[in-house]
Short mmCIF file of C-alpha atoms and ligand atoms in Angstrom, two decimals:
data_model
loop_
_atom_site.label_atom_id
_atom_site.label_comp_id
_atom_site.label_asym_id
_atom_site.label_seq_id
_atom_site.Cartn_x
_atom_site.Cartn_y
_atom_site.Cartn_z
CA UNK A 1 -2.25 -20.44 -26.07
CA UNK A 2 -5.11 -20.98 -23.14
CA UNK A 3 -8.23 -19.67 -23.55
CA UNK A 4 -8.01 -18.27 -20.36
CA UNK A 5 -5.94 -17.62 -17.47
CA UNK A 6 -6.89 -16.96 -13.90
CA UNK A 7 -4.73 -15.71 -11.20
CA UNK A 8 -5.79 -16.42 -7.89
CA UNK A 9 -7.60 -20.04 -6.85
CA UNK A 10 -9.74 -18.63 -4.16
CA UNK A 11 -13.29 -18.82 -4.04
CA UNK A 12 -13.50 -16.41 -7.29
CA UNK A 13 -10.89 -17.97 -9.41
CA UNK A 14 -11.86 -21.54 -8.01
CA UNK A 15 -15.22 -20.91 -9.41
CA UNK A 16 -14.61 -19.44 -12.80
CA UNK A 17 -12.03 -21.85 -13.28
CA UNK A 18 -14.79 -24.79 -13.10
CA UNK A 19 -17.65 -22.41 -15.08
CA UNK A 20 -15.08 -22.01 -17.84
CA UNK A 21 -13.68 -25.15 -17.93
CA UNK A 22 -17.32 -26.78 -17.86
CA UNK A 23 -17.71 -24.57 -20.75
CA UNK A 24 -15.05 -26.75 -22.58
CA UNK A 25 -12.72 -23.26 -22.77
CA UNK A 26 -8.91 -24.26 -22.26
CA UNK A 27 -8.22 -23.22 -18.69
CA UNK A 28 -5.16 -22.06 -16.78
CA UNK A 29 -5.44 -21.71 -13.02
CA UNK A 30 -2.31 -20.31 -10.83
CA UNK A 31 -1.97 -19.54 -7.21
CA UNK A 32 0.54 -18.63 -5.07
CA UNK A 33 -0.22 -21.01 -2.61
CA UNK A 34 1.85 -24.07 -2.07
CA UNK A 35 -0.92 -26.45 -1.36
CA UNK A 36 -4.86 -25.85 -0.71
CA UNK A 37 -4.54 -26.06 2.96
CA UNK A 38 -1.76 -23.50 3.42
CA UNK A 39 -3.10 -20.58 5.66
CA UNK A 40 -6.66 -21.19 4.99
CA UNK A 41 -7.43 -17.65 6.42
CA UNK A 42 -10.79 -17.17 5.92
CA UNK A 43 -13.48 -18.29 8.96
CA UNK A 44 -15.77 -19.50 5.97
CA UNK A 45 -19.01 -18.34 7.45
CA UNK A 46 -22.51 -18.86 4.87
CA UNK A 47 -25.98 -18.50 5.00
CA UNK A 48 -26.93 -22.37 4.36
CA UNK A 49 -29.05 -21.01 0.99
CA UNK A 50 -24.85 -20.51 -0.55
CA UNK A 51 -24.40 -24.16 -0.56
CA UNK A 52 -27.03 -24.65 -2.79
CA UNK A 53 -26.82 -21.86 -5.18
CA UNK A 54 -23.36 -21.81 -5.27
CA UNK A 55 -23.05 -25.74 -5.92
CA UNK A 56 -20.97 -26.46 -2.71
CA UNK A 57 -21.51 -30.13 -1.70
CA UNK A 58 -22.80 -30.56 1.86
CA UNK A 59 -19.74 -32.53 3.04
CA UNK A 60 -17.49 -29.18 2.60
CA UNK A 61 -19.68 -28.13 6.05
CA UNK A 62 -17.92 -28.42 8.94
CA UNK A 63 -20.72 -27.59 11.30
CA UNK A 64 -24.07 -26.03 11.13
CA UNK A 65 -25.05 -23.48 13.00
CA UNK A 66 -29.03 -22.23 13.93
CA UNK A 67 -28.53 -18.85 16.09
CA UNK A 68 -26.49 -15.81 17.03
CA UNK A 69 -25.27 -14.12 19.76
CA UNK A 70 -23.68 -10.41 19.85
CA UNK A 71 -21.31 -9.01 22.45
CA UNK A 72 -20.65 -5.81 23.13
CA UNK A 73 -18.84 -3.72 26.19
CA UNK A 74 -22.44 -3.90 28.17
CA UNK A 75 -24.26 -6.26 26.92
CA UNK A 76 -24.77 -9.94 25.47
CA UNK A 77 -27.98 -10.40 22.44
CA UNK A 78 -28.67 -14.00 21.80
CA UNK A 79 -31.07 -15.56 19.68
CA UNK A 80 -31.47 -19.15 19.22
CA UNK A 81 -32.82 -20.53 15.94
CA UNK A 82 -35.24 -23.47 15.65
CA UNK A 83 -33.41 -24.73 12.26
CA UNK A 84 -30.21 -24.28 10.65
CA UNK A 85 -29.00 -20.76 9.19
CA UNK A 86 -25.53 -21.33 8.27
CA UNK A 87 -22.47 -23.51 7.53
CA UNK A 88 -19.11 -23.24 8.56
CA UNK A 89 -16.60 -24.35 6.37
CA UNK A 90 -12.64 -25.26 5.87
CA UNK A 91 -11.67 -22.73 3.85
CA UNK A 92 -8.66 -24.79 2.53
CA UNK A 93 -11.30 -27.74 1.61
CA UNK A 94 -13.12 -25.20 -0.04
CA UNK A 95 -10.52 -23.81 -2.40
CA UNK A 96 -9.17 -27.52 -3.19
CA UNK A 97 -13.24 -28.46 -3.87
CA UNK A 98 -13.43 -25.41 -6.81
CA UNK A 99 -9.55 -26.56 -7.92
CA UNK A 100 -9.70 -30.19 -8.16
CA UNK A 101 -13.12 -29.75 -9.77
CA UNK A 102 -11.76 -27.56 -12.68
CA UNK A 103 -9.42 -29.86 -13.20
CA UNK A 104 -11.51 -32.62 -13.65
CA UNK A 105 -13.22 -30.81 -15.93
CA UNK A 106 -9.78 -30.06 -17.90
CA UNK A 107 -8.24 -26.99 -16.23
CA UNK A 108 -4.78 -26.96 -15.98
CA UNK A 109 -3.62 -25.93 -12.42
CA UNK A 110 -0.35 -24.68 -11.46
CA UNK A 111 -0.01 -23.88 -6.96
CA UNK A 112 3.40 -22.40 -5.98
CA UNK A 113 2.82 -20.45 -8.83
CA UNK A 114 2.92 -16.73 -9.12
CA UNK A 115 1.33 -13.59 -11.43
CA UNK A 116 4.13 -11.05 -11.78
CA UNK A 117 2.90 -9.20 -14.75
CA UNK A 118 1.38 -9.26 -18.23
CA UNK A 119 1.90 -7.61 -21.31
CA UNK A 120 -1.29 -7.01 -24.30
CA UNK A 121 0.03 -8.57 -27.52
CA UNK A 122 -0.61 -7.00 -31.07
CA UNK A 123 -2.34 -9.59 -32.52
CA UNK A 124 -4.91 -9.80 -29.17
CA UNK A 125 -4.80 -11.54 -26.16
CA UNK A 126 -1.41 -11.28 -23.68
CA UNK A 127 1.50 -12.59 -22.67
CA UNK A 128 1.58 -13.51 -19.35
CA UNK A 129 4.63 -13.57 -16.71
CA UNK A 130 4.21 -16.78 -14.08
CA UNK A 131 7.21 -17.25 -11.33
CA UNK A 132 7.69 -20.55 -9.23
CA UNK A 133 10.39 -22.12 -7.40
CA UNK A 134 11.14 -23.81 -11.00
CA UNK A 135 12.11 -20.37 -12.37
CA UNK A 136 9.93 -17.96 -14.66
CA UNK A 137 7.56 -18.90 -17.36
CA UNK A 138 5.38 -17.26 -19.60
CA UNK A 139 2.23 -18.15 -21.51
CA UNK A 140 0.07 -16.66 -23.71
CA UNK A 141 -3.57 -16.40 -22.84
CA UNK A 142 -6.78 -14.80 -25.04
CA UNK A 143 -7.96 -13.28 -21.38
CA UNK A 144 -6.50 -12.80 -18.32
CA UNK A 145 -8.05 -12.52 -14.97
CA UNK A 146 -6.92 -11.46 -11.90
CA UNK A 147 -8.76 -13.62 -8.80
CA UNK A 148 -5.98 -12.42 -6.72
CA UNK A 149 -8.10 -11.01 -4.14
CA UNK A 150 -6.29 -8.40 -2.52
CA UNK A 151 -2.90 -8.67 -4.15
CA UNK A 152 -4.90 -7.40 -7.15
CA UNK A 153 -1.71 -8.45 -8.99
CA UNK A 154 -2.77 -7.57 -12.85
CA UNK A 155 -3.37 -4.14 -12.00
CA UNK A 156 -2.63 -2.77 -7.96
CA UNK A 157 -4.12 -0.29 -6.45
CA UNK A 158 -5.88 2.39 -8.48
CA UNK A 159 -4.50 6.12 -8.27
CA UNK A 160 -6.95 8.21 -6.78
CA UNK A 161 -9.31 5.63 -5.15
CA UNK A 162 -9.41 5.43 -0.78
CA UNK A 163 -8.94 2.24 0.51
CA UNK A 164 -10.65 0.38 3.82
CA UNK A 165 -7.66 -1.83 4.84
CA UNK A 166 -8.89 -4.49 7.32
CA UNK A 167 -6.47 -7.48 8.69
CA UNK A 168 -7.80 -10.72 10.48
CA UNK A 169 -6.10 -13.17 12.78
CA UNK A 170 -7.84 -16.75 14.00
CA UNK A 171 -7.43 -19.31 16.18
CA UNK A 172 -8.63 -22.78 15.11
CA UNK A 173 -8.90 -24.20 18.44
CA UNK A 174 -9.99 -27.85 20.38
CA UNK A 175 -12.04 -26.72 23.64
CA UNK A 176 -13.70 -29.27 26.18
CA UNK A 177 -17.23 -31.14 25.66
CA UNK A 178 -18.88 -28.26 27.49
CA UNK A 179 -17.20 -25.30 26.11
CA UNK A 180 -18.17 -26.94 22.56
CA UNK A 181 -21.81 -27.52 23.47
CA UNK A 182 -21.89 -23.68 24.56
CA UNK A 183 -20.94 -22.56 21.26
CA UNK A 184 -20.90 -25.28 18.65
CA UNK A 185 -24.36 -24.48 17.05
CA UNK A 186 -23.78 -20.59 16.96
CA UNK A 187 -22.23 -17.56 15.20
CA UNK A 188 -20.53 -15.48 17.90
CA UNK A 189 -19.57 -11.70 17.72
CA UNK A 190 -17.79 -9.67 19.85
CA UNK A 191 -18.33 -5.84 18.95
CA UNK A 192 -16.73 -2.52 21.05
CA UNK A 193 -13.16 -1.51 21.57
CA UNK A 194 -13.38 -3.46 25.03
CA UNK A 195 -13.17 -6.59 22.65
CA UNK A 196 -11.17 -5.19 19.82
CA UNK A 197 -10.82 -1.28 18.81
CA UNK A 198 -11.63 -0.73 14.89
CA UNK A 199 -12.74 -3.97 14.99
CA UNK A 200 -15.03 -6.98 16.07
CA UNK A 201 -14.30 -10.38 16.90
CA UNK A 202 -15.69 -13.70 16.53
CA UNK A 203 -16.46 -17.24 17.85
CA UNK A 204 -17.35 -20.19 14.78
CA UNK A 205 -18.02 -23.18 15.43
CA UNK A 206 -15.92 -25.60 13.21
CA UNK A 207 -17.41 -29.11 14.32
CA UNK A 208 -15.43 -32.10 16.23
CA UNK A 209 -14.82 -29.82 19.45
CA UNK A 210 -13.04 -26.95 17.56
CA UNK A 211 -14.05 -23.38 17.53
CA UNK A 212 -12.65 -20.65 15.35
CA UNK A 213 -11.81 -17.19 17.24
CA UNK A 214 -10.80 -14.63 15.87
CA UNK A 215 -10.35 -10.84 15.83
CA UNK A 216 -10.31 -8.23 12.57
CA UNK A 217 -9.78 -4.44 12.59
CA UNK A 218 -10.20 -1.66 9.72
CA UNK A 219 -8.32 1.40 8.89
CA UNK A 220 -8.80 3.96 6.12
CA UNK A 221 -5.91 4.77 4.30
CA UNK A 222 -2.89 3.28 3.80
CA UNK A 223 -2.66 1.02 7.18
CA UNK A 224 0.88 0.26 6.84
CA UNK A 225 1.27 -1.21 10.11
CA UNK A 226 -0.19 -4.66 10.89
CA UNK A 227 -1.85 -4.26 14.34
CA UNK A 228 -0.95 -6.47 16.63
CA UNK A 229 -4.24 -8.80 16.90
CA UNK A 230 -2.41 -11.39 19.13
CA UNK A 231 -3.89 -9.80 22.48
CA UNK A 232 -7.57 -9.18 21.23
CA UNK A 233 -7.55 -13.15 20.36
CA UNK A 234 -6.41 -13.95 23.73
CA UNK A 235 -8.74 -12.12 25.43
CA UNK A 236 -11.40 -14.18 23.79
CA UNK A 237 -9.80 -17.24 24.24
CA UNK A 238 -9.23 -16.29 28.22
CA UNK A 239 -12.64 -14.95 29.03
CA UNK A 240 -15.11 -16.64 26.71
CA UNK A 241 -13.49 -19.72 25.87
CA UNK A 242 -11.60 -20.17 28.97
CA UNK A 243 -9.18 -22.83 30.09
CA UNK A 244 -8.07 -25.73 28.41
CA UNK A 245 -8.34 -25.03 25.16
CA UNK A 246 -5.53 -26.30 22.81
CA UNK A 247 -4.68 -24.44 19.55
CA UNK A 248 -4.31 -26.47 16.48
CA UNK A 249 -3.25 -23.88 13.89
CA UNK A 250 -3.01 -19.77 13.53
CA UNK A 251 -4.25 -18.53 10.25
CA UNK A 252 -5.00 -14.96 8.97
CA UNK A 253 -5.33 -12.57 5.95
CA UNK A 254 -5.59 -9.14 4.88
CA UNK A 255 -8.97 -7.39 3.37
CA UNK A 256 -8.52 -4.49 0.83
CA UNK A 257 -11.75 -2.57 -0.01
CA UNK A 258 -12.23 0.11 -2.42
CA UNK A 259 -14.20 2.99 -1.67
CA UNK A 260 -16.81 3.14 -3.78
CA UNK A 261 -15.97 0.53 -5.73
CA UNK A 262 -13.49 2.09 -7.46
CA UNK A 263 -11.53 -0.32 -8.52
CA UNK A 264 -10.01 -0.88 -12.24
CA UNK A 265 -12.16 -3.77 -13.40
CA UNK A 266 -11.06 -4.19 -16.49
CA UNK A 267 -7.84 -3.26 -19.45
CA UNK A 268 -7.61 -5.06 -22.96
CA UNK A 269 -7.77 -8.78 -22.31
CA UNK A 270 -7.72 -8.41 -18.66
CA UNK A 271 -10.38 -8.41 -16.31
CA UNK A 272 -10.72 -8.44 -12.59
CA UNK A 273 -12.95 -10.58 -10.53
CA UNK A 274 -14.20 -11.28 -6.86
CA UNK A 275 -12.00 -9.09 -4.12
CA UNK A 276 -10.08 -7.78 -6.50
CA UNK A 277 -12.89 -5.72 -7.31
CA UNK A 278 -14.07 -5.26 -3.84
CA UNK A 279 -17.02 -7.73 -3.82
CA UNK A 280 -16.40 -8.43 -0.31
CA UNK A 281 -18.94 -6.87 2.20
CA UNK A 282 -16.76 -4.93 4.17
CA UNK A 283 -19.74 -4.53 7.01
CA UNK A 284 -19.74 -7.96 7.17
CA UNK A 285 -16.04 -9.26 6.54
CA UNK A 286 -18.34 -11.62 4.37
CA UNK A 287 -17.32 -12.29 0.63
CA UNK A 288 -17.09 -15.92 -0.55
CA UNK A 289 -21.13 -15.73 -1.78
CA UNK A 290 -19.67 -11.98 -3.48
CA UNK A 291 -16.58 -13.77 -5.18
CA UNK A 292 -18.46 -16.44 -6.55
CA UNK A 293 -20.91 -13.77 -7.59
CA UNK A 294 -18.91 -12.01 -9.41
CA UNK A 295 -17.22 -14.76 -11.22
CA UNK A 296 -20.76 -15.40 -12.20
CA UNK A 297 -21.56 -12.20 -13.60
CA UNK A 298 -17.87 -12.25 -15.13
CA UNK A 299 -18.75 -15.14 -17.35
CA UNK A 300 -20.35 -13.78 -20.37
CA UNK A 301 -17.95 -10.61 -20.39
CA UNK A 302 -15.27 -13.24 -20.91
CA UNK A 303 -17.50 -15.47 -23.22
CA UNK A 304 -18.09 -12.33 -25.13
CA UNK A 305 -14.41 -11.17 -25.38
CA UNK A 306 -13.37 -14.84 -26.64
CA UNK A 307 -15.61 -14.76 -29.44
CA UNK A 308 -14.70 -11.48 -30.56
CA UNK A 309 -11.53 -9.64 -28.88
CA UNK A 310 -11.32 -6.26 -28.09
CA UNK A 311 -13.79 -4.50 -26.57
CA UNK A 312 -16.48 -7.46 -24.52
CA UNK A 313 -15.31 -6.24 -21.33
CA UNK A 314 -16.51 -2.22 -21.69
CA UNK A 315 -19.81 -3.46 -19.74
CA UNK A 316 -18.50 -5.48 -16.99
CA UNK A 317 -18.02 -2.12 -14.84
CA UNK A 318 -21.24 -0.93 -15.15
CA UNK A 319 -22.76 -4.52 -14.73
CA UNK A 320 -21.10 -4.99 -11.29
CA UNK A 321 -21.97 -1.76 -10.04
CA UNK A 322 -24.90 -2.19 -11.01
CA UNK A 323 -25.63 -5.26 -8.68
CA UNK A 324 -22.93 -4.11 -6.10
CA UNK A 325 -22.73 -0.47 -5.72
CA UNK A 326 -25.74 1.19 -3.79
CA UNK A 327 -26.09 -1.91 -1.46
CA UNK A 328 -22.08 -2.10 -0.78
CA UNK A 329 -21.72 1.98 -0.57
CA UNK A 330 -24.35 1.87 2.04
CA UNK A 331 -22.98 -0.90 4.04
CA UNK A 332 -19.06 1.07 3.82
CA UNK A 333 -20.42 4.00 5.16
CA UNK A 334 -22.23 1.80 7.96
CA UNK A 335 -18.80 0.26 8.87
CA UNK A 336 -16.91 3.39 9.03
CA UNK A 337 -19.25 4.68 11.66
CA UNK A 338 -19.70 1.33 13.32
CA UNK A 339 -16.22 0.39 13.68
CA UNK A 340 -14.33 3.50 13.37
CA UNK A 341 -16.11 6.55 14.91
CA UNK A 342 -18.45 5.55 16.66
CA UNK A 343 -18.22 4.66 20.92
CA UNK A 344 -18.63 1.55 23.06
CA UNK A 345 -21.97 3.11 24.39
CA UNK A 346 -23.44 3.24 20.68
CA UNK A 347 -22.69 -0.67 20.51
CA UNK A 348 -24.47 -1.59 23.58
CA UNK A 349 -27.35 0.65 22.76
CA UNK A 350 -27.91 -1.70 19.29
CA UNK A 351 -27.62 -4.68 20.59
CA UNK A 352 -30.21 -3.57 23.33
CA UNK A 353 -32.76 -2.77 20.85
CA UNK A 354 -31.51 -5.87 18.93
CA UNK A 355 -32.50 -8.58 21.69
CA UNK A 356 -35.97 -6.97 20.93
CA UNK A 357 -35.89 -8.42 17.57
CA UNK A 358 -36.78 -11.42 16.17
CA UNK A 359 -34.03 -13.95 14.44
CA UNK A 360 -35.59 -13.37 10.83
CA UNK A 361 -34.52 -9.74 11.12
CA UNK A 362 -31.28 -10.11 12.37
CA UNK A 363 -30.01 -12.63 9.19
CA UNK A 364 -31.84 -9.80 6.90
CA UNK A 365 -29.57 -7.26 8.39
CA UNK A 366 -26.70 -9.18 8.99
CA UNK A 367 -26.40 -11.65 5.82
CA UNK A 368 -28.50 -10.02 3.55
CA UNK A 369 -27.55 -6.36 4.52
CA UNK A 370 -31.06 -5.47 4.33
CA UNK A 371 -32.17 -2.47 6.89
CA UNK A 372 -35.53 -1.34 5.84
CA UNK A 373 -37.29 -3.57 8.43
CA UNK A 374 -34.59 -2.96 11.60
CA UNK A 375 -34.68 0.87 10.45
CA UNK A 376 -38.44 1.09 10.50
CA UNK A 377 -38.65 -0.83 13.99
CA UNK A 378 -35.83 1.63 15.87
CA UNK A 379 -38.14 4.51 14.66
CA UNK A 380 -37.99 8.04 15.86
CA UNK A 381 -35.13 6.99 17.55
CA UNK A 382 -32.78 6.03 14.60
CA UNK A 383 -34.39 9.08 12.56
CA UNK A 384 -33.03 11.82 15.47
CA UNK A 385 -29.76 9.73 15.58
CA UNK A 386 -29.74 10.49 11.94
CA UNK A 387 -30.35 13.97 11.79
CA UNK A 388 -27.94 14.66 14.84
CA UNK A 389 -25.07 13.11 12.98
CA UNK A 390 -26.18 14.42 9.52
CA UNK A 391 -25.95 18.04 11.94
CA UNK A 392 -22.17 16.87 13.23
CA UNK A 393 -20.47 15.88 9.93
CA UNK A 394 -21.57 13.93 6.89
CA UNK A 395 -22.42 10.25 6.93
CA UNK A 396 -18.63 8.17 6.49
CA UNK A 397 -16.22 10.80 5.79
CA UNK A 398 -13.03 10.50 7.89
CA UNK A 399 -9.77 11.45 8.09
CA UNK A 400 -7.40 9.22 6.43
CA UNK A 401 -4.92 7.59 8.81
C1 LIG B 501 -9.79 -13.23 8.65
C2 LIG B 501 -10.85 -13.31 7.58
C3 LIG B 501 -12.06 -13.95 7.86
C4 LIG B 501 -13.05 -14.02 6.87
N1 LIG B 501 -14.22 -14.67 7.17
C5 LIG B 501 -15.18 -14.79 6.21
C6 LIG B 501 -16.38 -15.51 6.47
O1 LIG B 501 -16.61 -16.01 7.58
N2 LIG B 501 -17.29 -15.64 5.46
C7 LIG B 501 -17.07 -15.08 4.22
O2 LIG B 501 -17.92 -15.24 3.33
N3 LIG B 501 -15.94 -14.38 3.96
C8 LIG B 501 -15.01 -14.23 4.91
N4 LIG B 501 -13.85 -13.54 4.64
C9 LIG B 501 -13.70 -12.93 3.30
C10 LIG B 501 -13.48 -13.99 2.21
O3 LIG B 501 -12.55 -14.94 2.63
C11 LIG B 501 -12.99 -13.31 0.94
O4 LIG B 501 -13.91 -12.30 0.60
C12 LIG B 501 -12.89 -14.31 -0.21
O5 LIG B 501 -11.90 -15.28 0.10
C13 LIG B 501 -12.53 -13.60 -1.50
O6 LIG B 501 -12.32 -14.54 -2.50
P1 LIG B 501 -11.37 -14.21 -3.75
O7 LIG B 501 -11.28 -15.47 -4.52
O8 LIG B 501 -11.81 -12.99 -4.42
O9 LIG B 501 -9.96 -13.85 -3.09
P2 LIG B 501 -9.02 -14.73 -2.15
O10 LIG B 501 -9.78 -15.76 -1.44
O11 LIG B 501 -8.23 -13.74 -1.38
O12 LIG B 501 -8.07 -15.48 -3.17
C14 LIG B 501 -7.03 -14.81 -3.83
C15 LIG B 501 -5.96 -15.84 -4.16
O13 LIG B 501 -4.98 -15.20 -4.97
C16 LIG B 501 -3.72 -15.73 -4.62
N5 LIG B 501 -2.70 -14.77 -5.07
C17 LIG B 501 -2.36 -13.57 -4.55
N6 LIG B 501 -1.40 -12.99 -5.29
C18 LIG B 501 -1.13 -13.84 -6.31
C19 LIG B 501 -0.26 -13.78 -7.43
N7 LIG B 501 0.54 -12.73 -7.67
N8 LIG B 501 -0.24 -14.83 -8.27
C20 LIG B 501 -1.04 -15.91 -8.06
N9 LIG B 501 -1.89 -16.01 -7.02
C21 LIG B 501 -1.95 -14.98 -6.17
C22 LIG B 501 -3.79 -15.89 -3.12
O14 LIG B 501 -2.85 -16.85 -2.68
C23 LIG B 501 -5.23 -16.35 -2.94
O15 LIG B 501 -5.36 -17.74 -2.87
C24 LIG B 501 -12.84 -13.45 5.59
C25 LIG B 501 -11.62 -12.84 5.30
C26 LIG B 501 -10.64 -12.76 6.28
C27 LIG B 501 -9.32 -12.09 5.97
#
């Protein structure tokens, strides 16, 4: 019997995996995944502070970058930084980083290997149901946890709960010396339907001459169908990046978001971790810091239940709402309106007063999804914007599509 077992080897699972492990706790870690670099979807964006407090070596960086620029319909914000901000990483270097370095410290880890479903045994703990190309296995494990990100494949989608569906395609591309020294020490974004309806797209520097770009949308709801994101891409690629550019690989990946958090966290000897449980900042599309987080916070809910079964997890709800809930609730509604409802105009008018602002401001409001300071500088404006929409319908409800 393992101690534990963790579904899902992303940045959640990856990280647990190594706490627990480092713990001296008997470790199993699956993922689907073939290999580490298979579809490393995420564009890996951090504020440099992660590397550090998450324990990411600097050699996972694949570029640096100091300043930002914001496009919308009318207009273009930039604002160069005097010293670094941010990292760009390989996602799929990332994931193998967390991986290999549970299993150094004596995690068992399984790829091309699949959670299909659990079941709580008398006597504690559960069995649980893995699936690979070799056939299906089970094990028996004192906790499960489900890193499975949006899968969410220990317990799916909760009844009742509305869910922000958002879907992401990237380019990893090689552009010329002077296309890379245009945007290789900067976070690009490219906001309005003009650049991608529902959505916003992007331009990451990824070091070596290679840029990532890459568009995202959101629906509420269901979303069944996958948007085509294909065009939105190659309208970057055509206008910003412009000729010559030679793509070296196509990745993507679906976000899942609860509303409100209201995810299940947490059922007998399973618990749920990183997107899973919506940790991801659906303003931002940003959520390796969140996972990692959240594994964090995880920990002692899983220390507890291991030293006495039963009933450890009945805090971990409460715990992560506690960190994640007002901030993330405010930031959902913010995304609704911003990507959703509201017009081109509204985008051009922000990043208008935006160029007014100073870089500190904009990594409070875009990284650390502060708004006090932005809110207090639009003023009267922002407060009759308020009130006008408070007037029109209340803040983030919308039809479900
Ligand atoms: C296009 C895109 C761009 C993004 N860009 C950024 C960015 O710049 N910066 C940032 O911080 N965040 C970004 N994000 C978000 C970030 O990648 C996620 O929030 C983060 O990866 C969540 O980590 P996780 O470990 O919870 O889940 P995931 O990283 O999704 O990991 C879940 C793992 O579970 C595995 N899995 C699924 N089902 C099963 C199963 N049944 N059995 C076993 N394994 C299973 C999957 O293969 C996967 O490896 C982006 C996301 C997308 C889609």
């Amino acid at each position: 019997m393992f101690d534990v077992v963790i579904a899902g080897a992303g940045p959640a699972g990856g990280h647990l995996a190594r706490l627990l492990a480092g713990q001296g706790r008997s470790v199993l870690l699956v993922d689907a995944i073939p290999d580490w670099h298979h579809n490393p979807f995420s564009s890996a964006g951090l504020p440099l502070e992660a590397l550090d407090r998450w324990g990411l070596p600097h050699g996972l960086v694949k570029a640096r970058w100091k300043g930002l620029e914001i496009v919308s319909t009318a207009e273009r914000g930039s604002w160069a930084g005097d010293r670094d901000r941010g990292a760009v990483l390989d996602f799929g270097e990332l994931r193998a980083f967390l991986g290999e370095e549970a299993r150094t410290r004596g995690a068992e880890l399984r790829l091309g290997t699949r959670l299909t479903g659990w079941e709580a045994l008398p006597e504690g703990g559960c069995r649980v149901k893995l699936a690979s190309k070799d056939g299906n296995e089970e094990v028996q494990a004192r906790v499960l946890v489900d890193a499975t990100g949006p899968a969410r494949a220990a317990f799916g989608l909760r009844p009742g709960t509305d869910y922000l569906y958002g879907v992401g395609l990237e380019h990893l591309v090689e552009v010329d010396e002077a296309t890379y020294q245009r945007f290789g020490d900067r976070l690009v974004f490219y906001l309005g339907k003009g650049w991608v309806p529902g959505g916003y797209g992007w331009i990451f520097p990824m070091g070596q001459g290679r840029l990532k770009v890459g568009a995202g949308v959101f629906t509420v709801g269901r979303g069944r169908q996958s948007p085509d994101l294909g065009p939105f891409v190659e309208r970057h690629l055509r206008e910003e990046v412009r000729a010559g550019s030679r793509t070296l690989d196509i990745h993507g990946g679906l976000l899942r978001y609860a509303r409100g958090l209201g995810d299940h966290y947490a059922t007998g000897p399973v618990i749920a971790i990183g997107d899973a449980v919506s940790t991801l900042n659906v303003l931002g599309g940003e959520g390796i810091r969140f996972a990692m987080e959240g594994a964090e916070l995880a920990l002692p809910f899983i220390e507890a239940e291991l030293a006495q079964p039963g009933s450890a997890f009945r805090g971990y709800e409460r715990a992560m709402k506690k960190r994640f809930l007002r901030s993330w609730n405010h930031c959902e509604a913010l995304a609704i309106r911003k990507y959703l409802e509201e017009d081109d105009s509204r985008f051009d008018r922000m990043v208008r007063f935006l160029k007014q602002q100073e870089m500190d401001l904009l990594m409070e409001v875009l990284f650390d999804y502060r708004f006090g300071r932005a809110l207090r500088a639009a003023g009267p404006r922002y407060l009759l914007g308020k009130l006008w929409r408070k007037l029109r319908r209340p803040l983030g409800r919308v039809p479900p599509c």
